[in-house]
Amino acid sequence: MRNIGIIAHIDAGKTTFTERLLYYAGITHRMGEVHDGDSQMDYLPQERERGITITAAVTQFPWLGAEIHLIDTPGHVDFTIEVERSLRVLDGAAAVFCGVGGVEPQSEVVWRQADRYGIPRLAFVNKLDRPGADFDRVIADMDRKLGARGVPLTAPLYEDGAFAAVADLVTMERVSFSPEDQGATVSRQPLGPPEREACARYRETLLEAAADADDEAAEKYLAGEEVPPALLRRALRRGTISGAIFPVFAGSALRNRGVQPAMDGIVHYLPSPLEAPAARGDDPRTGVPSQRKPSAAAPFSALAFKVVQEEGRRTVYLRVYSGKTAEGATILNASTGEKEKVARLFRMHAGKKERIGEALAGDIVAARGIRSARTGDTLCDPEAPIVYEKIEIRRPVVSVVVEPRTAREMDRLRDLLAGMTDEDPTLSFREDADTGQILLSGMGELHLDVVLDRLAREHDMVVRKGNPQVVYRETVSSEGRSESAFEREAAERLVKLATDVVVRPGPRGSGVRITDGFRLLGLPPEVADAVEMGIREGAFTGSLGYPVDDVEISVSRVEFLSGLPSPMAAKVGAAKAFQEAYEKGKPYLLEPLMAVEIVVPEEFLGGVIGDINARRGRVTSVDRRPEGSSLSALVPLKEMFGYVTALRSLSQGRGNYTMKFSRYDRV
């Protein structure tokens, strides 16, 4: 078995590549095309209309005797949670790079996400049939931008300047793909002398990588002996699984060339779940580190990595790490302590389901009947609980005001949004207490547009939308101290309380940190908890009207001068003391800064830089290339609304950009 994901920058050809995998494996009998809006994996109406992947789709297919579970992930930065939660549960990945664009900004983002989880990867260099494509430059880009040692296993072969076939560098054969049956018939023949000479440097790189990974391959290489293909594959597999090398395959998915060798590479070089290290977590009862081996004989454990609401039913996608579960089984949600019953189990093929009786270690399945599990929760055997590391979820950065057509629909809108935030943890909403309007927050304008489109199509809930708003934060510029007194009558007795609080600026991205020294003041546990709750509630809205961020708070005194220690009094007193100390710290506003990557032809670079400066942005680097300049900048999110229109105007429609949240900083 192989559990892999397809990751890439938007428009690198991930979905086209996936369609070929399914066609050549015999799962589909017709290749769907993104530009025709009929691809198997982009099954949502919003995906077919826009020609982009929005939600990670799961499927499986057989190849070379292996069962490959595959997740096709989005390339657009607004849907980065789909990549994050998919990579969290995968054992390997295939990164698709554009032969013309090379390692593009979002390719870098998803590669770093995979680095964080230590996932072995191979690369498929796509679109080598296009003018300006450069296989060597993509490999150099991998080294320069990603710090990744790309090792070519196939190389492009050209006839009359056109991409015609690939060279298999392991067997030194020419691999051709028949145009009559859309590349399904593959023919192999030994490379001719000119082709061997053209591929000699790639072969040398491959042999060096194999020698570095395997002693037996190294002995033969250093002795000048021929290294047999089976030994080469074994050595390269070892290097790939260790993360030392990344096999690179050449091709053009749209032209049906080079895909099958990459499919072979998925089986030959990426690990099976049984080769993955034991899954590590903690015992929720004791906090002691624990682990589960990827075996069907071990106690059941799985991670819920995605929740989908379909026709009013809740479907939870699971990656099973150990043991097995079946329909009707009782399992424990170790993250919440609730017991759940598995009503149905399914294998997924994009939007279609196939019912199955049980799921084993290594499987990626969908389950019905699980009511409480959210993204990142651990499900396990009630007799052997374990909690795995949660999935990192980024905070929303763009908000819009939404309201239903009539006041009567407000409750229904709340219920629908609650269901959608259950599906998508990067989406959130809250009701403004002053205006009664709902503030919907997400990762970008496209993200919010898709959500509102789904509300209208799937639930007939058409809403009015206000202008996007930036989600601001606030923090302090200096230390603030407060010696606060609080008194109130409770149960006909006067309660007097003295609380001393210090608020200091914290590092960027540190959030609200409360040092727990106050728990050593001899307070009853329920009073100490109330003090912490009071401070956190006080920090929910600062003196400028926004959530407080990046502060360190210490409480040096909580003393009841009269009356019995009361949790309620402690909570209110701590909140009051925090607010007084916070105001003395001279609060100021923070705004989200976006890391923006812009690619434009050289002649438009000056105008784009001037526009970025006018938007209060700061250019951090400019990378000049023959096909266009790549510019990196940090720009306040407030200045980026509608930027796509401005960039088209500045570059005669030839520029494109991506952006992702970088950090909060002073306005």
XYZ file of C-alpha atoms in Angstrom:
667
model
C 0.000 0.000 0.000
C 1.100 3.603 -0.600
C -0.552 6.689 0.942
C 0.530 9.673 -1.144
C -0.561 13.227 -1.894
C -0.159 15.341 -5.018
C 1.151 18.793 -4.005
C 2.056 21.834 -6.100
C 1.611 25.504 -6.920
C -1.727 26.455 -8.490
C -1.838 25.630 -12.234
C 1.266 23.371 -12.185
C -0.915 20.502 -13.462
C -1.680 18.446 -10.313
C -5.234 17.515 -11.274
C -4.286 16.749 -14.914
C -1.486 14.488 -13.609
C -3.934 12.750 -11.229
C -6.435 12.165 -14.070
C -3.676 10.327 -16.000
C -2.836 8.163 -12.978
C -6.472 7.027 -12.747
C -6.793 6.443 -16.503
C -3.597 4.399 -16.870
C -4.497 2.358 -13.758
C -7.836 1.441 -15.398
C -9.997 3.229 -12.797
C -11.486 5.633 -15.348
C -12.166 4.974 -19.026
C -11.905 8.571 -20.118
C -9.485 11.301 -19.096
C -11.202 14.310 -17.590
C -9.662 17.700 -18.321
C -9.555 20.689 -15.988
C -10.138 23.125 -18.891
C -13.263 21.184 -19.927
C -14.587 21.134 -16.341
C -15.016 17.344 -16.292
C -12.084 16.061 -14.217
C -12.833 13.270 -11.732
C -11.031 14.833 -8.774
C -12.439 18.369 -9.103
C -16.022 17.310 -8.462
C -17.473 20.429 -6.778
C -19.313 22.879 -9.113
C -17.096 25.710 -7.807
C -13.965 23.728 -8.791
C -15.219 22.955 -12.295
C -16.232 26.560 -12.975
C -12.978 28.083 -11.720
C -10.677 25.337 -13.042
C -8.927 24.993 -9.678
C -8.896 22.452 -6.856
C -10.623 23.710 -3.700
C -11.035 20.612 -1.541
C -8.640 17.690 -1.093
C -10.156 14.652 -2.860
C -9.308 11.063 -1.887
C -9.159 8.118 -4.292
C -7.281 4.840 -4.778
C -5.985 2.756 -7.653
C -3.817 -0.353 -8.205
C -0.349 -0.186 -9.813
C 2.547 -2.700 -9.945
C 0.809 -4.898 -7.373
C 0.380 -2.042 -4.874
C -2.803 -0.270 -3.771
C -2.196 3.476 -3.946
C -4.331 5.783 -1.799
C -4.041 9.256 -3.268
C -5.099 12.735 -2.142
C -5.185 15.520 -4.761
C -4.658 18.769 -2.831
C -5.368 22.411 -3.777
C -2.578 24.706 -4.957
C -4.258 28.005 -4.010
C -2.975 29.570 -0.793
C -6.533 30.289 0.463
C -7.110 26.528 0.828
C -3.811 25.706 2.551
C -5.627 23.840 5.376
C -6.531 21.135 2.814
C -2.812 20.608 2.126
C -1.849 20.806 5.806
C -4.330 18.185 6.996
C -3.609 15.888 4.049
C 0.167 15.955 4.561
C -0.346 15.254 8.269
C -1.743 11.792 7.478
C 0.289 10.792 4.391
C 3.423 8.638 4.125
C 4.715 10.147 0.877
C 4.006 12.837 -1.716
C 4.503 13.617 -5.394
C 5.327 17.277 -5.998
C 4.391 18.573 -9.454
C 6.562 21.440 -10.749
C 5.900 23.465 -13.885
C 8.750 23.016 -16.391
C 8.476 26.718 -17.301
C 7.755 28.314 -13.899
C 10.024 26.004 -11.867
C 9.679 26.092 -8.094
C 6.920 28.701 -7.714
C 5.933 30.434 -4.440
C 3.144 28.070 -3.401
C 5.303 25.066 -4.367
C 7.737 26.332 -1.752
C 4.973 26.641 0.861
C 3.663 23.091 0.371
C 7.218 21.687 0.234
C 7.983 23.289 3.613
C 4.726 21.840 4.990
C 5.906 18.388 3.874
C 9.352 19.057 5.402
C 7.686 19.699 8.759
C 6.123 16.236 8.726
C 9.276 14.548 7.343
C 7.456 13.105 4.318
C 9.519 11.385 1.569
C 8.749 12.917 -1.840
C 9.369 12.505 -5.525
C 9.022 15.279 -8.104
C 7.310 15.301 -11.502
C 8.498 18.114 -13.788
C 5.413 18.819 -15.908
C 4.704 20.848 -19.055
C 8.079 20.053 -20.707
C 6.302 20.337 -24.083
C 5.869 24.095 -23.620
C 8.206 26.774 -25.002
C 10.632 27.965 -22.324
C 10.511 24.696 -20.335
C 13.873 23.834 -18.763
C 14.270 20.516 -16.900
C 17.745 21.383 -15.563
C 16.620 24.730 -14.187
C 13.811 23.104 -12.178
C 16.332 20.735 -10.543
C 18.629 23.717 -9.812
C 15.581 25.557 -8.357
C 14.897 22.600 -6.040
C 18.433 22.859 -4.700
C 18.510 26.658 -4.441
C 15.012 27.382 -3.140
C 14.106 24.189 -1.287
C 17.507 22.864 -0.217
C 16.413 19.568 -1.826
C 18.752 17.202 -3.675
C 16.790 16.353 -6.808
C 18.015 13.195 -8.573
C 16.701 12.702 -12.148
C 15.374 9.184 -12.756
C 13.941 10.040 -16.163
C 15.093 12.821 -18.501
C 13.340 14.466 -21.462
C 14.297 13.431 -25.011
C 13.656 15.899 -27.853
C 13.162 15.416 -31.602
C 13.379 18.488 -33.842
C 13.136 20.653 -30.720
C 9.886 19.004 -29.534
C 9.516 16.896 -26.392
C 8.995 13.334 -27.708
C 9.901 10.707 -25.073
C 11.785 10.172 -21.810
C 14.994 8.317 -20.986
C 14.768 5.852 -18.075
C 18.109 6.533 -16.351
C 17.927 3.396 -14.170
C 17.691 0.959 -17.123
C 19.140 3.392 -19.752
C 16.141 2.848 -22.057
C 14.129 5.169 -24.269
C 10.495 5.147 -23.086
C 7.919 6.171 -25.729
C 4.166 6.705 -25.368
C 1.714 5.877 -28.140
C -0.392 8.882 -29.287
C -3.061 6.494 -30.682
C -4.345 5.460 -27.235
C -3.518 8.633 -25.266
C -0.135 7.341 -24.120
C -1.483 4.120 -22.561
C 0.855 1.890 -24.635
C 4.443 2.257 -23.438
C 7.349 0.950 -25.510
C 10.964 0.604 -24.339
C 14.162 0.214 -26.330
C 17.848 0.776 -25.497
C 19.100 4.366 -25.772
C 21.079 5.154 -28.925
C 24.683 6.458 -28.623
C 23.729 10.186 -29.004
C 20.972 9.793 -26.373
C 23.326 7.935 -23.980
C 25.814 10.768 -24.352
C 23.107 13.412 -23.691
C 21.982 11.511 -20.557
C 25.473 10.686 -19.218
C 25.540 13.540 -16.682
C 22.078 12.616 -15.341
C 23.180 8.977 -15.019
C 26.289 10.078 -13.102
C 24.158 12.112 -10.664
C 21.906 9.076 -10.141
C 24.856 6.717 -9.498
C 26.403 9.140 -6.996
C 23.097 9.393 -5.101
C 22.754 5.577 -5.027
C 26.347 5.214 -3.786
C 25.729 7.723 -0.991
C 22.668 5.747 0.180
C 23.880 2.132 -0.086
C 27.299 0.547 0.639
C 26.945 -2.250 -1.933
C 26.047 0.261 -4.664
C 28.999 2.427 -3.547
C 31.453 -0.506 -3.870
C 30.353 -1.279 -7.421
C 30.335 2.409 -8.418
C 33.838 3.060 -7.035
C 35.162 -0.119 -8.674
C 33.787 1.076 -12.008
C 31.411 -1.907 -12.284
C 27.896 -1.794 -13.730
C 25.281 -1.313 -10.975
C 22.249 -3.541 -11.736
C 18.795 -1.828 -11.839
C 17.444 -3.805 -8.842
C 20.349 -2.627 -6.658
C 19.977 0.938 -7.951
C 16.280 0.965 -7.073
C 16.960 -0.431 -3.602
C 19.629 2.213 -2.941
C 17.506 5.063 -4.288
C 14.519 3.869 -2.247
C 16.655 3.954 0.895
C 17.855 7.479 0.097
C 14.321 8.681 -0.671
C 12.736 7.269 2.489
C 15.535 8.785 4.609
C 14.846 12.206 3.029
C 18.405 12.537 1.654
C 17.319 12.568 -2.011
C 14.205 13.295 -4.072
C 13.724 11.333 -7.327
C 12.753 13.582 -10.265
C 10.686 12.454 -13.271
C 10.211 14.341 -16.541
C 6.987 14.559 -18.519
C 3.953 16.368 -19.824
C 0.685 15.171 -18.292
C -1.481 17.019 -20.829
C 0.418 15.377 -23.733
C 0.356 11.956 -21.975
C 4.136 11.588 -21.814
C 6.275 10.470 -18.883
C 3.431 9.668 -16.454
C 3.794 5.862 -16.167
C 7.486 5.968 -15.092
C 6.445 8.381 -12.316
C 3.686 5.916 -11.320
C 6.338 3.174 -11.163
C 8.417 5.549 -9.024
C 5.578 5.946 -6.501
C 5.673 2.179 -5.889
C 9.464 1.739 -6.174
C 10.629 4.679 -4.040
C 7.889 5.897 -1.668
C 7.278 4.011 1.604
C 4.357 1.792 2.549
C 2.608 2.449 5.895
C 4.435 -0.588 7.324
C 7.777 1.144 6.676
C 6.658 4.307 8.461
C 7.982 4.811 12.001
C 5.615 4.020 14.863
C 3.031 6.805 15.338
C 3.899 8.823 18.454
C 1.435 10.370 20.866
C 0.613 10.706 24.567
C -1.526 8.652 26.920
C -4.334 11.128 27.865
C -4.693 9.508 31.317
C -1.072 10.019 32.381
C 0.518 12.355 29.817
C 3.258 9.736 29.293
C 4.546 9.479 25.686
C 3.163 6.430 23.873
C 3.391 4.938 20.388
C 1.564 2.582 18.052
C 3.208 0.311 15.497
C 1.575 0.251 12.025
C 0.159 -3.235 12.527
C -3.378 -4.638 12.380
C -2.594 -6.550 15.609
C -1.941 -3.334 17.616
C -4.782 -1.476 19.412
C -6.896 0.666 17.066
C -5.884 4.312 16.598
C -6.718 6.846 13.868
C -6.569 10.574 13.208
C -9.643 12.472 11.969
C -8.155 14.761 9.330
C -11.243 16.076 7.536
C -14.950 16.578 8.229
C -17.532 16.963 5.451
C -21.264 17.747 5.731
C -23.128 15.957 2.924
C -26.913 16.151 2.571
C -27.233 16.821 6.279
C -24.965 13.897 7.193
C -21.561 14.192 8.781
C -18.705 12.250 7.173
C -15.330 12.045 8.954
C -12.198 11.104 6.999
C -9.798 8.917 8.989
C -6.216 7.782 8.607
C -5.896 4.492 10.503
C -2.437 4.255 12.105
C -2.784 0.971 13.966
C -5.193 -1.898 14.596
C -8.545 -2.152 12.868
C -12.135 -1.030 13.264
C -15.408 -2.218 11.759
C -18.979 -1.026 11.284
C -20.769 -1.049 14.629
C -17.540 -0.747 16.666
C -17.394 1.553 19.708
C -14.349 3.827 19.702
C -13.065 6.624 21.946
C -12.445 10.214 20.876
C -9.339 10.607 23.051
C -9.196 14.362 22.356
C -12.609 14.982 23.990
C -13.120 11.847 26.110
C -16.398 10.967 24.327
C -17.260 7.485 23.073
C -18.467 7.132 19.484
C -20.050 4.389 17.376
C -18.953 3.741 13.782
C -22.180 3.407 11.763
C -20.725 3.078 8.243
C -17.268 2.837 6.645
C -16.471 3.865 3.061
C -13.628 3.906 0.567
C -13.669 7.206 -1.287
C -13.234 7.955 -4.971
C -13.450 11.766 -5.125
C -17.194 12.452 -4.599
C -18.251 8.764 -4.787
C -18.304 6.195 -1.959
C -17.831 2.425 -1.799
C -19.049 0.784 1.404
C -16.578 -1.517 3.228
C -16.860 -3.705 6.344
C -13.631 -2.818 8.150
C -10.588 -0.544 8.002
C -7.046 -1.711 8.802
C -3.769 -0.020 9.753
C -2.603 2.152 6.847
C -6.085 2.702 5.382
C -7.554 6.117 4.550
C -11.342 5.801 4.869
C -14.499 7.831 5.512
C -16.807 7.059 8.450
C -20.391 7.992 9.289
C -21.965 8.104 12.742
C -19.072 9.905 14.458
C -20.751 12.960 15.957
C -18.125 14.868 17.926
C -14.792 14.390 16.098
C -13.268 17.521 14.597
C -10.219 18.027 12.401
C -7.140 16.806 14.295
C -8.934 14.627 16.887
C -7.581 11.176 17.743
C -9.957 8.175 17.678
C -8.787 4.983 19.372
C -9.548 1.789 21.271
C -11.273 2.766 24.573
C -9.034 0.254 26.407
C -5.783 1.728 25.006
C -6.204 5.517 24.655
C -3.641 7.656 22.848
C -3.680 11.275 21.608
C -1.677 12.206 18.489
C -0.297 15.635 17.636
C -3.037 17.908 16.321
C -3.072 19.508 12.876
C -1.722 23.068 12.764
C -4.522 25.436 11.813
C -3.759 28.971 10.649
C -5.796 31.899 11.881
C -8.209 33.659 9.502
C -6.990 37.018 8.170
C -9.879 38.396 6.051
C -13.423 39.141 7.228
C -16.663 40.149 5.530
C -19.955 41.202 7.044
C -22.806 38.884 6.021
C -26.525 39.083 6.729
C -29.496 37.046 5.455
C -32.257 38.447 3.249
C -34.723 38.463 6.168
C -34.331 38.512 9.961
C -36.245 35.205 10.119
C -33.355 33.432 8.354
C -30.723 34.525 10.905
C -30.942 31.331 13.007
C -30.685 29.141 9.906
C -27.646 31.108 8.685
C -25.959 30.586 12.074
C -26.623 26.817 11.874
C -25.291 26.577 8.313
C -22.133 28.533 9.168
C -21.598 26.351 12.252
C -21.674 23.300 9.974
C -19.231 24.899 7.518
C -16.770 25.914 10.254
C -16.950 22.325 11.489
C -15.784 21.251 8.003
C -13.193 24.002 7.575
C -11.245 25.059 10.699
C -9.705 28.075 8.894
C -13.211 29.541 8.633
C -14.800 31.254 11.641
C -17.708 33.558 12.362
C -18.918 35.686 15.246
C -21.838 37.960 15.860
C -21.141 41.627 16.509
C -22.874 42.431 19.786
C -23.357 46.079 18.793
C -24.663 45.721 15.232
C -26.121 42.193 15.305
C -24.299 41.454 12.034
C -22.304 38.268 11.443
C -18.587 38.693 10.770
C -17.312 35.789 8.617
C -13.519 35.306 8.590
C -11.358 33.208 6.267
C -7.965 32.884 4.581
C -8.624 35.182 1.612
C -11.193 36.736 -0.694
C -11.473 33.614 -2.897
C -11.983 31.431 0.195
C -14.899 33.596 1.373
C -16.372 33.834 -2.152
C -16.468 30.021 -2.386
C -18.136 29.742 1.044
C -20.878 32.224 0.084
C -21.324 30.491 -3.280
C -21.795 27.145 -1.498
C -24.346 28.710 0.870
C -26.392 29.902 -2.111
C -26.133 26.707 -4.232
C -26.281 23.952 -1.656
C -28.609 25.560 0.905
C -30.488 28.289 -1.005
C -29.143 30.823 1.503
C -28.390 34.016 -0.417
C -26.710 36.575 1.858
C -25.833 40.224 1.522
C -22.096 40.809 1.803
C -20.328 43.843 3.233
C -16.801 44.970 2.359
C -13.943 42.731 3.495
C -12.469 43.756 6.833
C -9.034 43.126 8.232
C -8.826 41.202 11.508
C -6.698 43.523 13.675
C -5.004 42.695 16.973
C -3.514 44.920 19.661
C -0.589 44.707 22.084
C 1.446 46.862 24.500
C 4.577 48.859 23.767
C 5.971 48.850 27.318
C 5.514 47.247 30.709
C 2.357 48.114 32.626
C 1.752 47.426 36.333
C -1.449 47.493 38.325
C -2.144 47.144 42.068
C -5.874 46.809 41.871
C -8.392 46.704 44.705
C -11.802 45.151 44.224
C -14.669 44.908 46.674
C -18.194 43.596 46.373
C -20.906 42.320 48.667
C -21.606 38.587 48.281
C -24.032 36.583 50.459
C -24.404 39.643 52.744
C -20.646 39.707 53.391
C -18.148 42.188 51.959
C -15.440 40.553 49.853
C -12.257 42.638 49.501
C -9.586 41.517 47.086
C -6.147 42.934 46.138
C -4.597 41.804 42.825
C -1.198 42.843 41.419
C -0.662 42.252 37.697
C 2.222 43.046 35.313
C 1.757 43.101 31.517
C 4.855 43.063 29.283
C 5.315 43.005 25.468
C 5.921 39.459 24.147
C 7.676 38.234 20.995
C 5.710 38.417 17.730
C 3.464 35.380 17.337
C 3.657 34.385 21.011
C -0.041 35.051 21.748
C -1.284 35.667 25.306
C 1.083 33.961 27.747
C 0.238 33.863 31.456
C 3.130 32.822 33.708
C 1.818 30.366 36.279
C 3.749 31.660 39.314
C 0.447 32.836 40.819
C -0.501 29.186 41.356
C 2.225 29.097 44.044
C 0.465 31.802 46.104
C -1.438 29.159 48.087
C -4.779 29.796 46.373
C -7.403 27.046 46.178
C -7.258 25.437 42.680
C -10.722 26.714 41.674
C -9.699 30.294 42.635
C -6.422 30.023 40.684
C -8.366 28.761 37.634
C -10.774 31.692 37.996
C -7.840 34.157 38.038
C -6.541 32.740 34.749
C -10.047 32.770 33.231
C -10.543 36.411 34.257
C -7.285 37.474 32.605
C -8.062 35.569 29.386
C -11.541 37.086 29.218
C -10.042 40.530 29.850
C -7.613 39.950 26.957
C -10.442 38.983 24.602
C -11.005 42.681 23.844
C -8.302 45.237 24.633
C -8.682 48.963 25.217
C -8.617 49.667 21.444
C -11.491 47.229 20.838
C -9.545 44.296 19.342
C -8.225 40.965 20.694
C -4.989 41.278 22.668
C -1.943 39.443 21.286
C 1.786 39.004 21.977
C 1.792 39.842 25.685
C 3.248 38.154 28.761
C 1.194 38.502 31.946
C 2.328 37.721 35.473
C 0.242 37.855 38.660
C 2.320 38.474 41.800
C -0.469 38.896 44.361
C -4.041 37.660 44.855
C -5.075 38.378 48.438
C -8.551 38.275 49.989
C -8.482 41.068 52.618
C -11.936 40.156 53.921
C -14.562 37.520 53.186
C -14.097 33.942 51.969
C -12.033 33.233 48.813
C -14.541 33.350 45.949
C -13.775 32.155 42.384
C -16.212 34.724 40.946
C -14.573 37.598 42.867
C -11.111 36.370 41.847
C -12.155 36.243 38.179
C -13.649 39.752 38.129
C -10.759 41.188 40.170
C -8.127 39.635 37.896
C -9.890 40.938 34.757
C -10.040 44.461 36.258
C -6.358 44.352 37.302
C -5.309 43.131 33.850
C -7.213 45.931 32.102
C -5.627 48.582 34.329
C -2.115 47.185 33.801
C -2.720 46.769 30.062
C -3.755 50.426 29.607
C -0.585 51.557 31.416
C 1.432 49.542 28.863
C 0.496 52.020 26.087
C -1.450 49.732 23.690
C -1.101 50.009 19.932
C -2.700 48.306 16.957
C -1.290 45.304 15.040
C -2.266 44.459 11.466
C -1.659 41.290 9.423
C 1.291 41.465 7.024
C 1.161 39.220 3.976
C 4.174 37.617 2.286
C 3.458 38.393 -1.372
C 5.204 36.728 -4.332
C 4.690 38.478 -7.684
C 5.907 37.222 -11.083
C 5.897 39.795 -13.913
C 7.806 40.342 -17.160
C 10.932 42.454 -16.640
C 9.534 45.564 -18.410
C 6.749 45.937 -15.802
C 8.952 45.437 -12.725
C 9.503 49.143 -11.960
C 5.780 49.944 -12.002
C 4.948 46.962 -9.764
C 7.646 47.928 -7.208
C 6.331 51.510 -7.155
C 2.794 50.226 -6.570
C 3.964 47.958 -3.705
C 5.707 50.934 -2.048
C 2.512 52.998 -2.417
C 0.659 50.202 -0.592
C 2.977 50.562 2.436
C 4.775 47.390 1.333
C 8.450 46.506 1.646
C 10.209 44.622 -1.163
C 12.449 41.915 0.348
C 13.988 40.382 -2.804
C 13.904 40.486 -6.598
C 14.907 37.422 -8.629
C 15.431 38.261 -12.309
C 14.907 35.468 -14.854
C 14.565 35.293 -18.654
C 10.872 34.382 -18.463
C 9.999 37.047 -15.878
C 11.065 38.635 -12.611
C 9.970 37.195 -9.276
C 9.466 39.789 -6.555
C 8.970 39.061 -2.834
C 7.425 41.674 -0.535
C 5.714 42.159 2.811
C 2.493 44.157 2.412
C -0.292 44.973 4.906
C -3.385 42.904 4.120
C -5.542 46.062 4.176
C -3.718 47.269 1.056
C -4.076 43.982 -0.866
C -7.856 43.933 -1.432
C -8.541 43.983 -5.170
C -4.833 43.664 -5.982
C -5.461 41.157 -8.768
C -7.156 43.907 -10.840
C -4.347 46.405 -10.165
C -1.654 43.879 -11.132
C -3.427 42.988 -14.372
C -3.575 46.673 -15.234
C 0.118 47.230 -14.392
C 1.330 44.173 -16.346
C -1.101 44.091 -19.312
C -2.604 40.932 -17.804
C 0.721 39.059 -17.770
C 1.524 39.206 -14.056
C 0.363 36.850 -11.332
C 0.794 36.735 -7.590
C 0.243 34.605 -4.506
C 0.159 35.684 -0.907
C 0.145 34.028 2.482
C -0.088 35.310 6.029
C 3.356 36.191 7.421
C 2.853 37.846 10.815
C 1.121 40.597 12.723
C 3.064 43.855 13.059
C 2.548 47.469 14.106
C 0.181 49.447 11.897
